[in-house]
mmCIF file of C-alpha atoms and ligand atoms in Angstrom:
data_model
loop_
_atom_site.group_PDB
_atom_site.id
_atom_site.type_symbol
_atom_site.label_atom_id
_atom_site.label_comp_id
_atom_site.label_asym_id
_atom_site.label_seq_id
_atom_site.Cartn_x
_atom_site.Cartn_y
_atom_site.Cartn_z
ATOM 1 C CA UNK A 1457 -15.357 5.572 -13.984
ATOM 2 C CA UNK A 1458 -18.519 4.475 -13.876
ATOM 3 C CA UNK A 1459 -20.818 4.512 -17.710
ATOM 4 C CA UNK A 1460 -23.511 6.451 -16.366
ATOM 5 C CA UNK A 1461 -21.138 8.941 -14.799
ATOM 6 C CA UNK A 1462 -19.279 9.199 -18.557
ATOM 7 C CA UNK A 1463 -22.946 9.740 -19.482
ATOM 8 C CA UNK A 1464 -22.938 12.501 -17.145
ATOM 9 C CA UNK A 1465 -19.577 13.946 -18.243
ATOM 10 C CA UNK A 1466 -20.485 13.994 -22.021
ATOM 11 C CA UNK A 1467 -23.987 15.271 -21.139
ATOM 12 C CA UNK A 1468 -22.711 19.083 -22.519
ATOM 13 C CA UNK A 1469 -20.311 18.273 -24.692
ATOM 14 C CA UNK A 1470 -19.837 18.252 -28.705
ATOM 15 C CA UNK A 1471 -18.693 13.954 -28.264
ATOM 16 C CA UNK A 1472 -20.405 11.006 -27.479
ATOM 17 C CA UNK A 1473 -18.997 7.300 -26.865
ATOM 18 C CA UNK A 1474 -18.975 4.973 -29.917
ATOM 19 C CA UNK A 1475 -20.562 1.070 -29.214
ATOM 20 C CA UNK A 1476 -19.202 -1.383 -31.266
ATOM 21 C CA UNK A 1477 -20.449 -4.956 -31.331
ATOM 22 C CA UNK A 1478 -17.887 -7.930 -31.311
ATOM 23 C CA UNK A 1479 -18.295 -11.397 -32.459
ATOM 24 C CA UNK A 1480 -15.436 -13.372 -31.668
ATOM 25 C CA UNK A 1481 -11.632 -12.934 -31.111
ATOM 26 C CA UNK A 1482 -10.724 -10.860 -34.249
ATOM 27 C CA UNK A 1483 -13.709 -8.340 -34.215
ATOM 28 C CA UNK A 1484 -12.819 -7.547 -30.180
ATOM 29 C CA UNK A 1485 -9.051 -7.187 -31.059
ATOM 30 C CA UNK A 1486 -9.902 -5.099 -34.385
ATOM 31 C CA UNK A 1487 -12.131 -2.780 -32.336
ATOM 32 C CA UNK A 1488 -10.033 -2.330 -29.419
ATOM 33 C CA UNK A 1489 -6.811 -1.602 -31.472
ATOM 34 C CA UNK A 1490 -8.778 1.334 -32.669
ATOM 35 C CA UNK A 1491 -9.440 2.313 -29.368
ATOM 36 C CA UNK A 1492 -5.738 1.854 -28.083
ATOM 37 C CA UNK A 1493 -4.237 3.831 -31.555
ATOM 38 C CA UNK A 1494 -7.319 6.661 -30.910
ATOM 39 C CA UNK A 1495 -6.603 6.719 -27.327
ATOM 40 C CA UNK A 1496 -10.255 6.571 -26.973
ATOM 41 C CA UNK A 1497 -13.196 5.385 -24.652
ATOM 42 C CA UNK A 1498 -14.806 2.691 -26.282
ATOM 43 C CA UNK A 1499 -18.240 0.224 -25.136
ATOM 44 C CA UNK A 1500 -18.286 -3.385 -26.472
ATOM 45 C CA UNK A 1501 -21.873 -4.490 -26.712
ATOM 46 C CA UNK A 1502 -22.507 -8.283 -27.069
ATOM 47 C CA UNK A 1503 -26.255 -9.854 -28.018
ATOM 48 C CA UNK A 1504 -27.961 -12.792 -26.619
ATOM 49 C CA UNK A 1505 -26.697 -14.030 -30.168
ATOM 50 C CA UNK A 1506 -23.148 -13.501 -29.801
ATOM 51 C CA UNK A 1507 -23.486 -14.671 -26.100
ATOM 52 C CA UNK A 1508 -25.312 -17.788 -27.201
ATOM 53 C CA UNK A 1509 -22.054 -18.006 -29.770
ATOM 54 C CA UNK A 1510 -19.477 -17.753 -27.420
ATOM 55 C CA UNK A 1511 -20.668 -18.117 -24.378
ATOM 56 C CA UNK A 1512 -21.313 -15.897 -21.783
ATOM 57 C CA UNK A 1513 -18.172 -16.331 -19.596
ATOM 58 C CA UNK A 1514 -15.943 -16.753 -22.655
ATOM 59 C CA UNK A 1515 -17.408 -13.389 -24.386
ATOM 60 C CA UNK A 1516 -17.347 -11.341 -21.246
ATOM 61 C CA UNK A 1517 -13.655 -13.208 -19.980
ATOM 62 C CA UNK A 1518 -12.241 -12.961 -23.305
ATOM 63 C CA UNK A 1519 -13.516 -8.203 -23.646
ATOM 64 C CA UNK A 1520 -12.507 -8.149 -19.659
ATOM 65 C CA UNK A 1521 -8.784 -9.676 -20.330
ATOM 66 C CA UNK A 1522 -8.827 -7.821 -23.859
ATOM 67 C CA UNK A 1523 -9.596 -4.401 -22.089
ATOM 68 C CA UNK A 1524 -7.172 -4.814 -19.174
ATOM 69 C CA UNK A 1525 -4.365 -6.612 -22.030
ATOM 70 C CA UNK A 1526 -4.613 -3.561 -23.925
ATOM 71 C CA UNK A 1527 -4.935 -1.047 -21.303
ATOM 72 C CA UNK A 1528 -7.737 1.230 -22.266
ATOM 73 C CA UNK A 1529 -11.004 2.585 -20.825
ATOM 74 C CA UNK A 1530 -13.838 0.471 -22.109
ATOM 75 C CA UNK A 1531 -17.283 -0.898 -20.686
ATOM 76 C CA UNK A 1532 -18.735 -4.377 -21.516
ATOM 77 C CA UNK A 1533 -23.094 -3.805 -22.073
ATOM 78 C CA UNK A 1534 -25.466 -5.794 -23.179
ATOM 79 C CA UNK A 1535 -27.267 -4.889 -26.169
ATOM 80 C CA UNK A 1536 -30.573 -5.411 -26.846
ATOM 81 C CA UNK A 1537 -31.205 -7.844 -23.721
ATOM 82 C CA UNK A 1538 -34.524 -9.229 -24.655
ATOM 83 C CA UNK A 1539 -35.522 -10.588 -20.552
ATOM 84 C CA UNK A 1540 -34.936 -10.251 -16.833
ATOM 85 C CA UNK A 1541 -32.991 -13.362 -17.209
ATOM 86 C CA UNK A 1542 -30.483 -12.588 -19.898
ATOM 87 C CA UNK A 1543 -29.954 -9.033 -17.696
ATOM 88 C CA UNK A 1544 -30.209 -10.791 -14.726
ATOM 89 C CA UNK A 1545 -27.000 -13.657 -15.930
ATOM 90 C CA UNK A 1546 -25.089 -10.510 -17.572
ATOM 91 C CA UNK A 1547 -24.951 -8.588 -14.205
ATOM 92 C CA UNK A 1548 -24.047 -11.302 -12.325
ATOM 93 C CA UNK A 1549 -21.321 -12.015 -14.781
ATOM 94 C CA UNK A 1550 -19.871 -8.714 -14.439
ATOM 95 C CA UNK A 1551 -20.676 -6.236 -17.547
ATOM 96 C CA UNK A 1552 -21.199 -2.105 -16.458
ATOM 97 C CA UNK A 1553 -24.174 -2.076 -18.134
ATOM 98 C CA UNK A 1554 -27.249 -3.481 -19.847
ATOM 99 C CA UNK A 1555 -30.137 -2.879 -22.083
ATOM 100 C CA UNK A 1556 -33.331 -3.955 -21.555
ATOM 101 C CA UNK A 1557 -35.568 -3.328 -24.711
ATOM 102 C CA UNK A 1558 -39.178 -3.860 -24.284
ATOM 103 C CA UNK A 1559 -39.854 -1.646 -26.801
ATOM 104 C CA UNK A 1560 -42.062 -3.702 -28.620
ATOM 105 C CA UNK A 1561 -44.316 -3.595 -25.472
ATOM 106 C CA UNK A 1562 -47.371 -1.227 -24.549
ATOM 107 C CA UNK A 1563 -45.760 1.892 -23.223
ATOM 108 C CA UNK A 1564 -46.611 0.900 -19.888
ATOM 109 C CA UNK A 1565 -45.314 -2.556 -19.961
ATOM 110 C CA UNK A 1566 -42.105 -1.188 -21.216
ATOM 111 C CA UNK A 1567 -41.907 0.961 -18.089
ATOM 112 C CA UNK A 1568 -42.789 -2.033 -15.583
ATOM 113 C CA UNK A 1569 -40.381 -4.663 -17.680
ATOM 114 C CA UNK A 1570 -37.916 -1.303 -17.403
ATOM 115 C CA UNK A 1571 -38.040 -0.404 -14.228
ATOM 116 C CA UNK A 1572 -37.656 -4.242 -12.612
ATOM 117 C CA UNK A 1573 -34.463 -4.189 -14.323
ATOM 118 C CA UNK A 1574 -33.044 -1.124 -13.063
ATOM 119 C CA UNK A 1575 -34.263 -2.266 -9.228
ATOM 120 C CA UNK A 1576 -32.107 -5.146 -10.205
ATOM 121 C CA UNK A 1577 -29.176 -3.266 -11.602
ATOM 122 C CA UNK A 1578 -28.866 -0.790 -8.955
ATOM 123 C CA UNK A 1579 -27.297 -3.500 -6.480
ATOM 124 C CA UNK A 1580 -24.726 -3.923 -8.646
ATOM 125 C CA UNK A 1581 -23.800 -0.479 -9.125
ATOM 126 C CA UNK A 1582 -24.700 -1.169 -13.010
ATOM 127 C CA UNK A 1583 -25.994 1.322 -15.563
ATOM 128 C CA UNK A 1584 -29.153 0.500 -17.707
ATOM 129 C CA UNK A 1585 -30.468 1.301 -21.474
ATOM 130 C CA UNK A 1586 -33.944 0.625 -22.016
ATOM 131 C CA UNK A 1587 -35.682 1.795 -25.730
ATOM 132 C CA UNK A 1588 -39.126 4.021 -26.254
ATOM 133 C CA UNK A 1589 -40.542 4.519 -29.960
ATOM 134 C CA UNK A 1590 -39.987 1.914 -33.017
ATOM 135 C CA UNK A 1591 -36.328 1.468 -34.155
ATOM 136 C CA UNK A 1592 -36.513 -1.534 -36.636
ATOM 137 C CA UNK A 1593 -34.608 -4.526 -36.381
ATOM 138 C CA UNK A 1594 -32.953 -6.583 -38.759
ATOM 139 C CA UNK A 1595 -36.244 -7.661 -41.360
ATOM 140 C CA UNK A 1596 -38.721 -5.794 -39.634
ATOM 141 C CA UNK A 1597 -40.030 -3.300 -41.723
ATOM 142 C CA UNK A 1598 -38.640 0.491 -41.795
ATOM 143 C CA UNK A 1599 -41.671 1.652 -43.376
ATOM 144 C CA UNK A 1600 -43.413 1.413 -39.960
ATOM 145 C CA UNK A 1601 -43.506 4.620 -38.228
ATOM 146 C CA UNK A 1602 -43.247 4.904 -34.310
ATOM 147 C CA UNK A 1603 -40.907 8.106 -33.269
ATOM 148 C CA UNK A 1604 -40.081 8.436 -29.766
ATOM 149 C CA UNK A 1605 -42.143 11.485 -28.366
ATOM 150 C CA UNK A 1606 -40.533 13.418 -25.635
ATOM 151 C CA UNK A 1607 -43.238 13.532 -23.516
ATOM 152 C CA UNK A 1608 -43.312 9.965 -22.864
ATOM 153 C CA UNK A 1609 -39.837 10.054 -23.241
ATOM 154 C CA UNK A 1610 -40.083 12.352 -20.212
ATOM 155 C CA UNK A 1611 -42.256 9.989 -18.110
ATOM 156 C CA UNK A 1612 -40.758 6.831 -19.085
ATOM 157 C CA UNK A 1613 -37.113 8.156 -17.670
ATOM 158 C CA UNK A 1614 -39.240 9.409 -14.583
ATOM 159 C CA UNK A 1615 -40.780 6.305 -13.763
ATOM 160 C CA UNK A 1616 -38.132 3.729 -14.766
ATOM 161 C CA UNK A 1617 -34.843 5.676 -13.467
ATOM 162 C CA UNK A 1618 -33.026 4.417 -16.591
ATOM 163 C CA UNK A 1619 -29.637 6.015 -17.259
ATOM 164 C CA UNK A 1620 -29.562 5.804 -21.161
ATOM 165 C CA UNK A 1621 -32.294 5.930 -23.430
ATOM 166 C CA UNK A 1622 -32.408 4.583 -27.293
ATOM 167 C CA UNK A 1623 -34.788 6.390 -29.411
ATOM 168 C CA UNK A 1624 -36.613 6.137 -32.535
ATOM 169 C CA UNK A 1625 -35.767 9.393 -34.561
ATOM 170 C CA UNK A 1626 -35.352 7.404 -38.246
ATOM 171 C CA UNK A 1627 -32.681 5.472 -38.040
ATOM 172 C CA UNK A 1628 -32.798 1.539 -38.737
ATOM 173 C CA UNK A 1629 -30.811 -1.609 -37.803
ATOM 174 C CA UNK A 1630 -28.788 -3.159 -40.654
ATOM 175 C CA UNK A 1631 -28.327 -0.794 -44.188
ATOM 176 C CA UNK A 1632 -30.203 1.134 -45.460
ATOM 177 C CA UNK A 1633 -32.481 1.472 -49.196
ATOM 178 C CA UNK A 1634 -31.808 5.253 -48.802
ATOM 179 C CA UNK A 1635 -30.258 8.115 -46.863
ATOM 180 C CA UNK A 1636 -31.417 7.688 -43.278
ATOM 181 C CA UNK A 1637 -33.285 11.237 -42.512
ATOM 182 C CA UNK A 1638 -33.184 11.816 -38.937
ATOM 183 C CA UNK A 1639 -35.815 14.022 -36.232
ATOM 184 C CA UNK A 1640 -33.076 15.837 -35.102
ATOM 185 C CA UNK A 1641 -36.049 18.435 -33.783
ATOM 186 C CA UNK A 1642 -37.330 15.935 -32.065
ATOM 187 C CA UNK A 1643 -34.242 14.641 -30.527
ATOM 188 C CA UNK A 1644 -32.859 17.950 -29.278
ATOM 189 C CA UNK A 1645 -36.949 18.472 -28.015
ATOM 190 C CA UNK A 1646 -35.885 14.509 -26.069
ATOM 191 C CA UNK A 1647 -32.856 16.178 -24.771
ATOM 192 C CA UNK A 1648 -34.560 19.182 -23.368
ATOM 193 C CA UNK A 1649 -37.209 16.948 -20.861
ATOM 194 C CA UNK A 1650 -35.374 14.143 -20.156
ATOM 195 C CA UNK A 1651 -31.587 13.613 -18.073
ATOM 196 C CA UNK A 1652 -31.029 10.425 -19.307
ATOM 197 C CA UNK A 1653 -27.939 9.687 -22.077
ATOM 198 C CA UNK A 1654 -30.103 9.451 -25.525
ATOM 199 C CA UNK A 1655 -28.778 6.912 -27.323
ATOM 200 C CA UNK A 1656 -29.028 6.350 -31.550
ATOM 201 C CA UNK A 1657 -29.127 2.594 -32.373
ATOM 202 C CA UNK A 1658 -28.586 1.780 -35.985
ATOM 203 C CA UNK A 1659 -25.342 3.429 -36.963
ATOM 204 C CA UNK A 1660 -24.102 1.788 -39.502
ATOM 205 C CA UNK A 1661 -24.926 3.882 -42.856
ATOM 206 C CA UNK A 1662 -25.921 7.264 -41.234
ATOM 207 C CA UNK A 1663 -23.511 9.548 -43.012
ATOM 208 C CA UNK A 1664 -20.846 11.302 -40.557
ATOM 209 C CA UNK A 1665 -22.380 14.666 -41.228
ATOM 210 C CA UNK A 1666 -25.372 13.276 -39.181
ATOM 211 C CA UNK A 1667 -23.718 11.424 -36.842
ATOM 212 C CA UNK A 1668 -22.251 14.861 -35.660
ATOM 213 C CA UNK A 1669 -25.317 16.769 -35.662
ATOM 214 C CA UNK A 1670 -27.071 14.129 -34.111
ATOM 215 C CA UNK A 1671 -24.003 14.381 -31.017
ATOM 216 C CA UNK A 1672 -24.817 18.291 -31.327
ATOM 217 C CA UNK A 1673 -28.347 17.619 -30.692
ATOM 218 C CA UNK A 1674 -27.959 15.249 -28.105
ATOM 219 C CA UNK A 1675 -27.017 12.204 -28.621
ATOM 220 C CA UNK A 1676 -24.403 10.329 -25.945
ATOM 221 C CA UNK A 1677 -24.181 7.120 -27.387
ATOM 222 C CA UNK A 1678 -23.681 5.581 -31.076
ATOM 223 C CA UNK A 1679 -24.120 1.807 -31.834
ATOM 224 C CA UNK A 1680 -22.344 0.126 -34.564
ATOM 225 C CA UNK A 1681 -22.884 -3.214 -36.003
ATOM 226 C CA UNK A 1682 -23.605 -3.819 -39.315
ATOM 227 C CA UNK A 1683 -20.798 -2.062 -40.870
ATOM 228 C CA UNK A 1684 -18.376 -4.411 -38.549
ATOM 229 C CA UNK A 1685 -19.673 -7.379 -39.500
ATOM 230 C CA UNK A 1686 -19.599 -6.377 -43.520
ATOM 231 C CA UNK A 1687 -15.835 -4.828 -43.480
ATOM 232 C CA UNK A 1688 -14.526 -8.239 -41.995
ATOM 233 C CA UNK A 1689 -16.433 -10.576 -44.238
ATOM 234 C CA UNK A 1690 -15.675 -8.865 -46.834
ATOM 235 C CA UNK A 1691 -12.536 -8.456 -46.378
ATOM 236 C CA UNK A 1692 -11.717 -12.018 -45.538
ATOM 237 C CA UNK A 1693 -13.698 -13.530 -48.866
ATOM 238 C CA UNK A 1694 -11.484 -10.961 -50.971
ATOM 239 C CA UNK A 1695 -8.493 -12.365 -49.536
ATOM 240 C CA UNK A 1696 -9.700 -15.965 -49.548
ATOM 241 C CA UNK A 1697 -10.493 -15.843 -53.324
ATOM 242 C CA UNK A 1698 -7.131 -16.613 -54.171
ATOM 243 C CA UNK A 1699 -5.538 -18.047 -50.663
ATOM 244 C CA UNK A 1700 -3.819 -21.138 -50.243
ATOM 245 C CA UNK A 1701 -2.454 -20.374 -46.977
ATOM 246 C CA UNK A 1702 -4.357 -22.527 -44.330
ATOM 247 C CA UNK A 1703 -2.453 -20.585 -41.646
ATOM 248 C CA UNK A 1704 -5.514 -18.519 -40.351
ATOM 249 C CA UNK A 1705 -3.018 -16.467 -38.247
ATOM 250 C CA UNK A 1706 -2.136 -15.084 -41.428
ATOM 251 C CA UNK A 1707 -5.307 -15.121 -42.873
ATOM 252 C CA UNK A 1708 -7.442 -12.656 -40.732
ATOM 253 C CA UNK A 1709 -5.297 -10.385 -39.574
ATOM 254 C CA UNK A 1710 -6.145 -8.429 -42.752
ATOM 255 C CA UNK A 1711 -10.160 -8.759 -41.831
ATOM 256 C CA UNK A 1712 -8.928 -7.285 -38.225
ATOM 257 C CA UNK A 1713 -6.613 -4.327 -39.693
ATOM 258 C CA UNK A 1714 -10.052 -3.405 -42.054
ATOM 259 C CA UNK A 1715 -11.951 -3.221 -38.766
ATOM 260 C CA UNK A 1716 -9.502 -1.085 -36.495
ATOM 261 C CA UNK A 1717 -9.788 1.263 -40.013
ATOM 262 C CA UNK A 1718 -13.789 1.327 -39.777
ATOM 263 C CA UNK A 1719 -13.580 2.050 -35.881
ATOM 264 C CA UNK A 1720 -10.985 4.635 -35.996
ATOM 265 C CA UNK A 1721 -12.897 6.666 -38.358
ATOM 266 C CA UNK A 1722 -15.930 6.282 -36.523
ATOM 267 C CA UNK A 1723 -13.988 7.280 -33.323
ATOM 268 C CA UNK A 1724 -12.527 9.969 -35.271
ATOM 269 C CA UNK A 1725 -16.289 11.496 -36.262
ATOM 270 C CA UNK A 1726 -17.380 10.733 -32.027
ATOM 271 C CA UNK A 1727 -14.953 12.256 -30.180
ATOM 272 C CA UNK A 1728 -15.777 15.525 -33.174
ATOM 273 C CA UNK A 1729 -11.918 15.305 -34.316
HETATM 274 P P1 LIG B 548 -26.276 -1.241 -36.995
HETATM 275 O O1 LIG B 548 -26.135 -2.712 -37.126
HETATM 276 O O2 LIG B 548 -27.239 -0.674 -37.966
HETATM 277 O O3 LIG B 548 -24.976 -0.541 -36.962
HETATM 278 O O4 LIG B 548 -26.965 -0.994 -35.562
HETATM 279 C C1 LIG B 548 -26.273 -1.368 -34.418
HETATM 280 C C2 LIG B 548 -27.122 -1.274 -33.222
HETATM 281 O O5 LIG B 548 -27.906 -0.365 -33.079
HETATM 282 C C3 LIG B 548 -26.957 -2.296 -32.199
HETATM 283 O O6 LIG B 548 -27.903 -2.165 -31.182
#
């Protein structure tokens, strides 16, 4: 099936599909063991930085074999694709889907950076996030406001034909100072004018309380980063304090196992089990 036709299916439901970023061979396998034990759909997200880490056939080769290995339904998206290049290479690699943020552009750039991208992915049958509103990224500043608002939320899904839509309701990349408070007014107000799958970047942190409302309210998609990155480093330093073993095939396993936890739980609060 086809993301934007999950998008579709999940449109009126109480669940939404977890995105979890990977960063090499242990973070895929961690994630998609959660996936496999949860029997759950799952979307791997890589970033121009990962890409630029592992290369772009070896990151999408390495989540296409991993998917297929492991037999379960998962799509391979871009996150945060930053030009018409980086969509442009990703597409004709293969991935179901891409984002193209120009959200840091006037409104009306956004929709002409947008909408050249989803010309683009339509011949490959591909489905395409853009973002609207100010959802810091790691070291900007949070204090900066910048909600979506639904009416241009409206116009910009008009105009640019984008299937999924990340918005700015209060959440943050990265951890945060303090409880993340989120529009969920405003988001359900998003829902109401727009068809596209609203999407909440910035997962890591938001209590699971939220997270569920936020599905209630809307929401079709959750990204999660951060908290990935922190459970396997940490994880691997507390074990390495002590290690001798140079084996690291029996070193990281235990940073892996800590991530299929974090992802299970967080599939757990998605799929409203
Ligand atoms: P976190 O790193 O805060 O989980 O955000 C992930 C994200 O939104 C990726 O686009």
């Amino acid at each position: 099936m086809r993301l934007q036709d999950k998008y579709k299916e999940l449109r009126n439901t109480s669940a939404a599909l977890l995105a979890t970023n990977f960063y090499n061979f242990e973070t895929l396998e961690g994630v998609l063991q959660a996936a496999v034990q949860s029997n759950s759909p799952i979307i791997l997200q890589l970033t121009r930085s990962s890409i630029e880490y592992m290369g772009l056939p070896m990151a999408f080769q390495m989540a296409k074999t991993a998917i297929n290995y492991h037999g379960v339904k998962a799509w391979i998206h871009l996150d945060h694709g930053d030009s018409y290049d980086l969509a442009a290479k990703c597409l004709d690699a293969g991935f179901d889907s891409i984002m193209i943020d120009a959200s840091e552009k006037p409104f009306r750039d956004n929709i002409s950076t947008t909408k050249k991208v989803v010309a683009l992915a339509s011949k490959y049958d591909a489905c395409v996030e853009a973002e609207l509103g100010y959802v810091a990224k790691l070291g900007q500043s949070t204090e900066k406001e910048g909600f979506t608002m639904p009416e241009e939320a409206s116009r910009f899904v008009n105009e640019t034909g984008v299937d999924a839509l990340a918005v700015a309701i209060g959440t943050s990349h990265g951890f945060y100072k303090k409880e993340p408070r989120l529009d969920l007014e405003r988001l359900a107000r998003i829902r109401e004018v727009t068809n596209a799958a609203l999407v909440l970047h910035g997962g890591s942190g938001v209590p699971h309380t939220t997270l569920t409302k936020a599905i209630a309210a809307g929401v079709c998609k959750i990204n999660l980063a951060t908290e990935i990155k922190n459970i396997f480093m940490k994880t691997l330093k507390a074990k390495l304090e002590n290690e001798t073993e140079i084996d690291l095939r029996k070193v990281f396993p235990i940073a892996t196992e800590a991530v299929t936890i974090l992802v299970t739980e967080k599939l757990n609060v998605v799929n409203n089990k």
